[in-house]
Coordinates of C-alpha atoms in Angstrom, one line a residue:
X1 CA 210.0 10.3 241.9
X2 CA 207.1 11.2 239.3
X3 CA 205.9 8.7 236.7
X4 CA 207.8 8.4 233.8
X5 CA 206.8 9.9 230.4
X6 CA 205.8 8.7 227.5
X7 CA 205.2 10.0 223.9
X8 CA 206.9 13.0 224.3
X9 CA 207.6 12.9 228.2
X10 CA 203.3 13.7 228.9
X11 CA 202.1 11.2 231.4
X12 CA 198.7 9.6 231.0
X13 CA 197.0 12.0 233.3
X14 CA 198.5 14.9 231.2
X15 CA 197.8 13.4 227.6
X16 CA 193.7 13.1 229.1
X17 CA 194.3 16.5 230.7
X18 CA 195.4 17.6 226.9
X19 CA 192.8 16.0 225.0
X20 CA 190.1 16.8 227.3
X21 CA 191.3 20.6 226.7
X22 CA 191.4 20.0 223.0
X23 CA 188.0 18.8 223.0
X24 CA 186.5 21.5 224.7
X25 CA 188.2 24.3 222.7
X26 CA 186.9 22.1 219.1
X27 CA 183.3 22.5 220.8
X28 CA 184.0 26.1 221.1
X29 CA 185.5 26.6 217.4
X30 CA 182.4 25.0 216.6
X31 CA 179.6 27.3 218.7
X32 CA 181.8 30.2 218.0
X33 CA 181.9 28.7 214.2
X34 CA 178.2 28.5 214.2
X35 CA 177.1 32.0 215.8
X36 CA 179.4 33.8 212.9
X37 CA 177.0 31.9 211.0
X38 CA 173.8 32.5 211.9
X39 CA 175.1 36.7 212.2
X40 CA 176.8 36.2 208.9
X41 CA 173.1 34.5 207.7
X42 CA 171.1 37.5 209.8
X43 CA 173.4 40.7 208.3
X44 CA 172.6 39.2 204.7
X45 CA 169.0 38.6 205.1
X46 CA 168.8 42.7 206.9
X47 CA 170.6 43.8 204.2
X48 CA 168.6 42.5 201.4
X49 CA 165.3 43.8 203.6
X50 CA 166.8 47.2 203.5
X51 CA 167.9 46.6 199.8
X52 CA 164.6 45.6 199.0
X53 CA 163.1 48.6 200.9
X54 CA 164.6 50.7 199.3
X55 CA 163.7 49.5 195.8
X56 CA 160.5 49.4 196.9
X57 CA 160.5 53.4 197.8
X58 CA 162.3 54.1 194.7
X59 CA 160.1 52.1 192.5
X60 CA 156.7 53.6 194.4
X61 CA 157.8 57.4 194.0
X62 CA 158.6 56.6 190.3
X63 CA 155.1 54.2 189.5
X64 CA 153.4 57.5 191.4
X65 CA 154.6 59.9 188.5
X66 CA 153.8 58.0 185.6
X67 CA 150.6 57.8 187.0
X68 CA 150.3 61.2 187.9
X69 CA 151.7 61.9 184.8
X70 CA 149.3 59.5 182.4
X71 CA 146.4 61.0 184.5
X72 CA 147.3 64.3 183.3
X73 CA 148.7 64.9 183.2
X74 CA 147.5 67.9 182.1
X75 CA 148.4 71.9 181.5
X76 CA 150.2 74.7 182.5
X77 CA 151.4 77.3 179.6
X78 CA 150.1 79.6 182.2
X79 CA 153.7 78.9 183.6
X80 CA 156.4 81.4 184.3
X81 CA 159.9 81.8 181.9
X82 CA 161.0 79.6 185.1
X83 CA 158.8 76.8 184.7
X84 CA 159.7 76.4 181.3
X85 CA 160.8 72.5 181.5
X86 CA 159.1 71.8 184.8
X87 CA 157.1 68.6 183.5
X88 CA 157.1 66.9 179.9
X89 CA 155.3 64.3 178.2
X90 CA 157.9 62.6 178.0
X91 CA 157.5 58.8 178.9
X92 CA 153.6 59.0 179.0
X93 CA 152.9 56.5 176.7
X94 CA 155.8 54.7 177.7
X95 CA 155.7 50.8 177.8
X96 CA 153.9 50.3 174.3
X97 CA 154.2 47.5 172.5
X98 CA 152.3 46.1 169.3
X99 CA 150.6 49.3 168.8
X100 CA 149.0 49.3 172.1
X101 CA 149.7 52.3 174.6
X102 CA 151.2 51.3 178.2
X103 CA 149.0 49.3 180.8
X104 CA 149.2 51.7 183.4
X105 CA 147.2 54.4 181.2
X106 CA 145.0 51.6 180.1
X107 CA 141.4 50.8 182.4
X108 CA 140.0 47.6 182.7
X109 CA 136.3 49.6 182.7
X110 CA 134.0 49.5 179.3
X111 CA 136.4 52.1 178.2
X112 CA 134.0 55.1 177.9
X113 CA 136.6 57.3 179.8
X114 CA 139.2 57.5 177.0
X115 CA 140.7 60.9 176.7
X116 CA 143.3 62.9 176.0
X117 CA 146.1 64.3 177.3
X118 CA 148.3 66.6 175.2
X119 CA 151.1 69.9 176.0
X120 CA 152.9 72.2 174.2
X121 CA 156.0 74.3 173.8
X122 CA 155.6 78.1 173.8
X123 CA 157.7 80.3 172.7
X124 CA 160.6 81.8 174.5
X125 CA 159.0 79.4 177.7
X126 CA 159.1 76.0 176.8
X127 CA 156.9 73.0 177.5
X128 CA 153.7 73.4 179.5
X129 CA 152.2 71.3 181.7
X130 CA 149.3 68.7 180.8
X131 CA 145.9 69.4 179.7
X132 CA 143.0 67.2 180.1
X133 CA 140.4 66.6 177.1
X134 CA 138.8 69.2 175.7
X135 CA 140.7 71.6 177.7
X136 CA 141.9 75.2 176.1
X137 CA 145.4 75.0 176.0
X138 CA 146.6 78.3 174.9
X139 CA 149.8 80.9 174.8
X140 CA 150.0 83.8 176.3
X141 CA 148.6 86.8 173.9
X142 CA 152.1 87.3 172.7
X143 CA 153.7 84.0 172.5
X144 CA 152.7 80.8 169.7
X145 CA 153.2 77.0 169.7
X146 CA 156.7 75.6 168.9
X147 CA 155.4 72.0 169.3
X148 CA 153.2 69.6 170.6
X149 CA 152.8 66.4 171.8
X150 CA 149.9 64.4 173.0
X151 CA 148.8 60.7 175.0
X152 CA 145.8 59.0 175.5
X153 CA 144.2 58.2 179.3
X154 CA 141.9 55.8 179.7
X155 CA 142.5 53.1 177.1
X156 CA 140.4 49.7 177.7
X157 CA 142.6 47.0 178.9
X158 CA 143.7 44.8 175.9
X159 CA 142.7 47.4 173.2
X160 CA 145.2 48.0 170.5
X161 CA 145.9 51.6 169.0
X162 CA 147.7 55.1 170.0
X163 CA 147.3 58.6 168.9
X164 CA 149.4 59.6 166.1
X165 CA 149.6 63.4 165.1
X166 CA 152.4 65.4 163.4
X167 CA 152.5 69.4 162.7
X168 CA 152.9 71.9 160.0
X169 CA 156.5 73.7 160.9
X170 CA 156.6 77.2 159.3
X171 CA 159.2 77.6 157.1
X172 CA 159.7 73.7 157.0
X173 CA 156.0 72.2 156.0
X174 CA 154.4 69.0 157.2
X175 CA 156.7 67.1 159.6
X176 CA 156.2 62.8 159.4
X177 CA 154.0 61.4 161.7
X178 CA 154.4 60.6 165.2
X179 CA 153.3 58.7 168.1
X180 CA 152.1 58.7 171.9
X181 CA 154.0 60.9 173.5
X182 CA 156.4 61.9 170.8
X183 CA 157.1 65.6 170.3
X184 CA 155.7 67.1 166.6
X185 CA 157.2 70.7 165.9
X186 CA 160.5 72.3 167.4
X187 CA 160.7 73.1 170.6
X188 CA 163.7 74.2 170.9
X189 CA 163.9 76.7 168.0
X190 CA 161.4 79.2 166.9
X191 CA 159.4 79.0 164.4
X192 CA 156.0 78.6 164.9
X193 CA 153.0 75.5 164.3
X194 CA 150.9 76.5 161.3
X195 CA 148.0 73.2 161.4
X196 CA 148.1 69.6 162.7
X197 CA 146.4 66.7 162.3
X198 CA 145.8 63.8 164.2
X199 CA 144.6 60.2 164.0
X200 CA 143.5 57.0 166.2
X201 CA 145.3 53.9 165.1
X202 CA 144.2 50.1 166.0
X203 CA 140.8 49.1 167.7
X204 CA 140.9 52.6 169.1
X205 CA 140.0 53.9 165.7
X206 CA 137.2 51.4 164.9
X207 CA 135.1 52.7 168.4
X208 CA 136.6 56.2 168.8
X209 CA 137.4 59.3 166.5
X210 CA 139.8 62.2 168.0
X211 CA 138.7 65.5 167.5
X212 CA 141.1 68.6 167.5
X213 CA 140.9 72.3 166.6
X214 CA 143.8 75.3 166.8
X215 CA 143.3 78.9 168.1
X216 CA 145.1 81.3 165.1
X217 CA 144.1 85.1 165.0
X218 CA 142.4 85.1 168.3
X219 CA 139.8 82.6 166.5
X220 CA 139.7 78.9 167.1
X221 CA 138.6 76.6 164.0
X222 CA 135.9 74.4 163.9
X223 CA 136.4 70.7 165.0
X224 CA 138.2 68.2 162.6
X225 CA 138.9 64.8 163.2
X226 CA 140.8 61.4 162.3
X227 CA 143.3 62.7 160.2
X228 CA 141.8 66.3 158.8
X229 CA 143.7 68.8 158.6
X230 CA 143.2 72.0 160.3
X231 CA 145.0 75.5 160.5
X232 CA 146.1 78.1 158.0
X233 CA 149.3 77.1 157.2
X234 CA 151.7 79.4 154.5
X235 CA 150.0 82.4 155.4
X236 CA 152.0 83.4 158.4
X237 CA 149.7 82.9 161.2
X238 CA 151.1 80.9 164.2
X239 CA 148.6 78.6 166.3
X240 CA 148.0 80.2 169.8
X241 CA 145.9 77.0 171.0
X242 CA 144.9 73.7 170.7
X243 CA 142.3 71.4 172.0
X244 CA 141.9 68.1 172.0
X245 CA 139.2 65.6 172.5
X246 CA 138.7 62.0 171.9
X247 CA 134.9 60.7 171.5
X248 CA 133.3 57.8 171.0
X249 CA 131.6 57.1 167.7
X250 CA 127.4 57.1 167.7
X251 CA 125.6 54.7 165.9
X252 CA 124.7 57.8 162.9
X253 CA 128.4 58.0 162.5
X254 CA 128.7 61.4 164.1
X255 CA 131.1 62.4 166.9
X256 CA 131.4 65.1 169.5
X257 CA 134.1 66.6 171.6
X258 CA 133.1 65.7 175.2
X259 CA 130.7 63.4 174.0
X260 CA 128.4 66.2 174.4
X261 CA 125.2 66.8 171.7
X262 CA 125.7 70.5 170.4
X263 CA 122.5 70.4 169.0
X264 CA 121.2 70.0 172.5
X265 CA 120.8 72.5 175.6
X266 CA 123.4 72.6 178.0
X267 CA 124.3 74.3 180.9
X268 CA 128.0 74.7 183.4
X269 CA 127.2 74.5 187.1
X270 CA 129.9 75.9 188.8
X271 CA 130.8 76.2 192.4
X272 CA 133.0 78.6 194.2
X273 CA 135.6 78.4 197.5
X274 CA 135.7 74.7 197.7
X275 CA 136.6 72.2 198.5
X276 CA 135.0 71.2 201.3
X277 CA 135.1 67.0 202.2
X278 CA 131.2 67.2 203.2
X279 CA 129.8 69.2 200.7
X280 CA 131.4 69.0 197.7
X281 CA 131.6 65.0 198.2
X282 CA 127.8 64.9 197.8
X283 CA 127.6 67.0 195.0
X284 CA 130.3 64.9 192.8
X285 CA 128.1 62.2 194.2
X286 CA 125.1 63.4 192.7
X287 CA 126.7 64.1 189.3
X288 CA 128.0 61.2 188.5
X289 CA 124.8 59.6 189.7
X290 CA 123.2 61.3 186.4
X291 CA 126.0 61.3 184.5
X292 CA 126.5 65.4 184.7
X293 CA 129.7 67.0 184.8
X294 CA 130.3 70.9 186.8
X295 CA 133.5 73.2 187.0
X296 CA 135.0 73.6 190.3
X297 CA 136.7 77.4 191.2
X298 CA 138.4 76.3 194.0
X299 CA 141.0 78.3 197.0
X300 CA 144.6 77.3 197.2
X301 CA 143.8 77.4 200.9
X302 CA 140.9 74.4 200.9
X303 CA 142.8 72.4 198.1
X304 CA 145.5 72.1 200.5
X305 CA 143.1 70.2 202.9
X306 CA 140.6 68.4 200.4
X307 CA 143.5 66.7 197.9
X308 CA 141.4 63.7 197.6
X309 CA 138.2 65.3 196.6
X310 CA 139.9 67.4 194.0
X311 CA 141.3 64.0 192.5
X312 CA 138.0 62.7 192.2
X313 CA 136.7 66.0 190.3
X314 CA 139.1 64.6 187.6
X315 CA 138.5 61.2 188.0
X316 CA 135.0 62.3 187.4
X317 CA 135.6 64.1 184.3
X318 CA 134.7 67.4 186.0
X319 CA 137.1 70.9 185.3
X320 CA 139.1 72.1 187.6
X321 CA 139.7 76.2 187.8
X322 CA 141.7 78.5 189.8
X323 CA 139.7 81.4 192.7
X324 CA 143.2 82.4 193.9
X325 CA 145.4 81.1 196.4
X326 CA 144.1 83.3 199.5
X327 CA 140.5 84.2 197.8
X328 CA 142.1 87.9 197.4
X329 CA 139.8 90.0 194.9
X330 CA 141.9 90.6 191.8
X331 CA 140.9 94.8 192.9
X332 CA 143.2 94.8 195.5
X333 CA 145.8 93.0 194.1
X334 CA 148.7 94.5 191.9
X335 CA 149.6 92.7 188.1
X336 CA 152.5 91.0 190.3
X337 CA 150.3 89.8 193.5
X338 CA 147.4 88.6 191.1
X339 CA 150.1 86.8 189.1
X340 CA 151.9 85.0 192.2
X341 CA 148.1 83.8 194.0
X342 CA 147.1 82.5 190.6
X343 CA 150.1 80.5 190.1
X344 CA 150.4 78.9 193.8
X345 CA 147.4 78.1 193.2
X346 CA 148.0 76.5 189.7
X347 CA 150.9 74.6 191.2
X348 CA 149.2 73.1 194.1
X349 CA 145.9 72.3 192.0
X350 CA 148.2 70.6 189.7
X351 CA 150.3 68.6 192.4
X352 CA 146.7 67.3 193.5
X353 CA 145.5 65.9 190.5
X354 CA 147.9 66.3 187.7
X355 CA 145.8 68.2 185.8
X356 CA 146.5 72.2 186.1
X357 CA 143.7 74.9 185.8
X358 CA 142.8 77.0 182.3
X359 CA 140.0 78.9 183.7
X360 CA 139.9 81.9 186.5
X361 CA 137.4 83.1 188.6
X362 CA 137.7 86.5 190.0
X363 CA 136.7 86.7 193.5
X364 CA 133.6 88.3 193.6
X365 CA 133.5 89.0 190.0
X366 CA 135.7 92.3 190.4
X367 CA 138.3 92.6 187.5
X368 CA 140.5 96.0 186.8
X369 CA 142.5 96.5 183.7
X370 CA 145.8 95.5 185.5
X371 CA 144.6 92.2 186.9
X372 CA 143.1 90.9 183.3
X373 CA 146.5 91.6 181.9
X374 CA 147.8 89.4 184.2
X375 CA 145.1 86.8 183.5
X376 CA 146.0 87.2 179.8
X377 CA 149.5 87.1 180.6
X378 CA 149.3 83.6 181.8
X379 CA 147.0 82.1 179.4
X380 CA 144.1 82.3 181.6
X381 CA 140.4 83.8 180.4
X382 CA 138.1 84.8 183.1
X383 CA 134.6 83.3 183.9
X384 CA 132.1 85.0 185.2
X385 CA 128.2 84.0 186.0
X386 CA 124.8 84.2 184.3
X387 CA 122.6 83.3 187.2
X388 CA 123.7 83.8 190.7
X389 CA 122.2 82.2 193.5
X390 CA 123.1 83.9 196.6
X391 CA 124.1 80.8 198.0
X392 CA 126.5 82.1 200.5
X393 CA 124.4 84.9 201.6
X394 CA 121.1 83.0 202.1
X395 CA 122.1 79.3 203.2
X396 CA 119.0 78.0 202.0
X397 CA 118.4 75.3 199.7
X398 CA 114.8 76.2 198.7
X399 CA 115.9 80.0 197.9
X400 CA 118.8 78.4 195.4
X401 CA 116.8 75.8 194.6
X402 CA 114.1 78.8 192.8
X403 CA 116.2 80.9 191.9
X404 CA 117.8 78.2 189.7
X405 CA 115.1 76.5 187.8
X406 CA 113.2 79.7 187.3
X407 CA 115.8 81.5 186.0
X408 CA 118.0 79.0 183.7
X409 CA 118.6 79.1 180.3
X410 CA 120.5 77.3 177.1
X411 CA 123.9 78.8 177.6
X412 CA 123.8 79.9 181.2
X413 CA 126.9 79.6 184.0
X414 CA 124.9 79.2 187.4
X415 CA 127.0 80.2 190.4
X416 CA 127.3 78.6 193.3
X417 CA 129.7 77.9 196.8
X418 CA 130.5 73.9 197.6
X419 CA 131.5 75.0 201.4
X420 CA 127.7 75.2 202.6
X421 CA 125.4 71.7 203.2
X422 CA 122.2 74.0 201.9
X423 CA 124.5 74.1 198.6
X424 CA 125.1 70.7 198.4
X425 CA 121.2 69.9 199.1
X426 CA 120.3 72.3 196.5
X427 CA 122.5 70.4 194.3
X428 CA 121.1 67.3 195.1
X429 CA 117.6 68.4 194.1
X430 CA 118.6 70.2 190.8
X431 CA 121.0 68.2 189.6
X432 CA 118.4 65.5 188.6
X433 CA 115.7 67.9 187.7
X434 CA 117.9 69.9 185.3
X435 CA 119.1 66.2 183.4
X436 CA 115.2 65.8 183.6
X437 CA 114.2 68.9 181.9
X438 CA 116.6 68.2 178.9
X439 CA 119.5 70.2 179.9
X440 CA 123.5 68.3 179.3
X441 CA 125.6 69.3 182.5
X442 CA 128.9 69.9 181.1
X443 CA 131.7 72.1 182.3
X444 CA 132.6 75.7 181.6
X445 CA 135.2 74.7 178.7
X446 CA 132.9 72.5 177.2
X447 CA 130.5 74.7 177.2
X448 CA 132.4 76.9 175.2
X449 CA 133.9 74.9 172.8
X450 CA 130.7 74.6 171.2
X451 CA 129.6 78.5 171.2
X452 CA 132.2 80.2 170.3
X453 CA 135.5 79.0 172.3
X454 CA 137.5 81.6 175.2
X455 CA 140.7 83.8 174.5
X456 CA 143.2 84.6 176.8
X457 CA 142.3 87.7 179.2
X458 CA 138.9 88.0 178.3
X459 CA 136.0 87.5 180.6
X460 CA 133.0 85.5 179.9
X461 CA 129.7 85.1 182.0
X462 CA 127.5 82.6 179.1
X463 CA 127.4 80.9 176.0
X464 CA 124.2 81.1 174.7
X465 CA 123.8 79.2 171.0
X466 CA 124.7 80.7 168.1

């Protein structure tokens, strides 16, 4: 007979049996217990990586385009009907506070590099892209300013001040006064811009004066500055152009768009078919190292590989300009081809360096009637050469070397090709001997803006002084 139960009928041996069972399945409650911990503890910390990764992306593609967009930011009117809202100022200057424009435009350098950036709206197209300082911004031949808006680039770390501006609105008269970044004008009706004015504000206006002048009647007005106005306004003549230039102030008291000395030779090296990462490297190298600035004709095909070098053209202050997409001479093109290679290449300049070309080169200096309309068309004049070096035909840096400084003049556009090392040094000999014999190395369009200025669809080859 078995032994007799206790507590429920269990014996001894079963009531161990039991709690020895119990024990072990607690122990496992309590391992199971403690791996849905440590997963539970693993999923949240993965998901807060991913979380954060994500935020991360998100806020690196965003901090990329303000700063694409502060640095340029710069200018397309030469933009089809299509592009017509494609990029806005909108947000440039965003982050002031206190009168003081947003720290990712600002440089924590001596502050010689302030500029400006600026767009506007065109009629029947919209907004353009962003221009760079001193750059011709203008309409195509049968289109005028709506609005405009400008930003500065550049400002010293800690330095107080914006750009304010507003516009004269035919029909309407002077609009109030705006601010970084602000549109002046209409851009969404369309009456024309008659005259603006402008102004620094802060510390910015006790070391810098902002210089702007308006293409009306196919003629651009002299400079004014820090608050002047300028334009014909009530006499029914839109603005066609603007530029805009901020400069610092000399000890006389005198300013000059660029910084450049008007009353002082000067000359635009320019160089064709680039760029190259050898080549045109050294010769960026070389102008900065004597302070001289050049004008860049580049193919869509070489920006492609070289986006870094065209970057540091602008970082550089140097100009940017457009030698088609595929090199194609603007001869053998129809109005629609020439149209299409100019504005790939526009787009992919632009996407580079934020700042989109003003100037064309044709390819081997051919033009026809059809191909400067459609240079016209988008805005664009066409620059030609004064002095030609034969660089790509002769590879030899003595031979451009000559031909250069016994040939050069006030006012002359020297042509050249950054692809070849005999170019680059050429450059590196004449760069310093040009600077020695008196001559300021600044670019095509700033060249111009002191002797005379460029239209749309016209072709120019030098500005010699008035």
């Amino acid at each position: 007979m078995s032994e007799k139960r206790r507590d429920g009928g269990f014996s001894e041996e079963e009531r161990r049996q039991i709690q020895a069972r119990r024990e072990h399945l607690r122990r496992q409650r309590i391992r199971r217990a403690r791996r849905i911990r440590a997963m539970l503890v693993m999923a949240v910390i993965l998901f807060c990586l991913a979380i954060g990764s994500v935020v991360m992306a998100v806020a690196g593609h965003f901090g990329k385009k303000a700063s694409s967009d502060q640095v340029v930011s710069s200018g397309e009117v030469n933009a089809s009907e299509s592009d017509a809202d494609s990029v806005s100022l909108d947000g440039a200057g965003a982050g002031a506070q206190d009168g003081q424009s947003g720290a990712e435009g600002q440089s924590e350098e001596s502050g010689d590099g302030v500029s400006a950036i600026y767009g506007v709206s065109v009629s029947n197209i919209g907004w353009s892209r962003f221009f760079a300082d001193n750059s011709y911004c203008m309409t195509p031949s049968d289109k005028y300013v709506t609005a405009f808006r400008a930003t500065l680039n550049g400002q010293p770390y800690g330095m107080t001040g914006t750009v304010t501006y507003r516009a004269n609105l035919s029909g309407t008269g002077w609009l109030d006064w705006v601010e970084d970044g602000n549109e002046s004008g209409k851009a969404d009706g369309n009456e024309p811009l008659e005259a603006i004015a402008m102004e620094l504000t802060g510390q910015l206006a006790e070391q810098y004066d902002i210089l702007y002048s308006v293409l009306q009647d196919n003629q651009w007005t002299d400079w004014m500055k820090n608050g002047e106005e300028v334009g014909a306004y009530g006499v029914g003549l839109p603005i066609q152009g603007i530029r805009i230039s901020v400069a610092k102030k000399l000890a006389d008291g005198n300013s000059y768009a660029g910084n450049i000395d008007p009353t002082k030779p000067m000359i635009a090296l320019t160089y064709d078919d680039g760029p190259s990462s050898e080549s045109t490297a050294r010769i960026l190298a070389k102008l900065k190292e004597y302070g001289g600035r050049a004008t860049f004709f580049m193919v869509g095909r070489q920006v492609a590989k070289n986006m870094d070098v065209v970057k540091q053209m602008v970082a550089q202050g140097c100009e940017v300009g457009n030698h088609t997409y595929d090199h194609v001479a603007m001869t053998k093109e129809d109005q629609a081809g020439l149209t299409a290679q100019l504005e790939q290449n526009n787009h992919l300049i632009s996407d580079a360096c934020g700042i989109t070309p003003v100037l064309m080169r044709p390819v081997g200096g051919a033009k026809s009637d059809a191909g400067m309309a459609a240079v016209g068309a988008i805005s664009m004049p066409a620059i030609l050469w004064s002095v030609d070096t034969l660089d790509w035909k002769t590879r030899d840096a003595q031979s451009t070397i000559q031909t250069i400084l016994d040939n050069v003049k006030d006012g002359d556009i020297i042509l050249m090709h950054d692809l070849y090392s005999a170019t680059a040094d050429a450059s590196e000999v004449v760069i310093p001997e040009l600077v020695n014999r008196g001559y300021q190395l600044v670019t095509v369009s700033e060249l111009a803006s002191y002797r005379g200025g460029m239209i749309p669809g016209k072709s120019y080859s030098q500005f010699r002084p008035k």
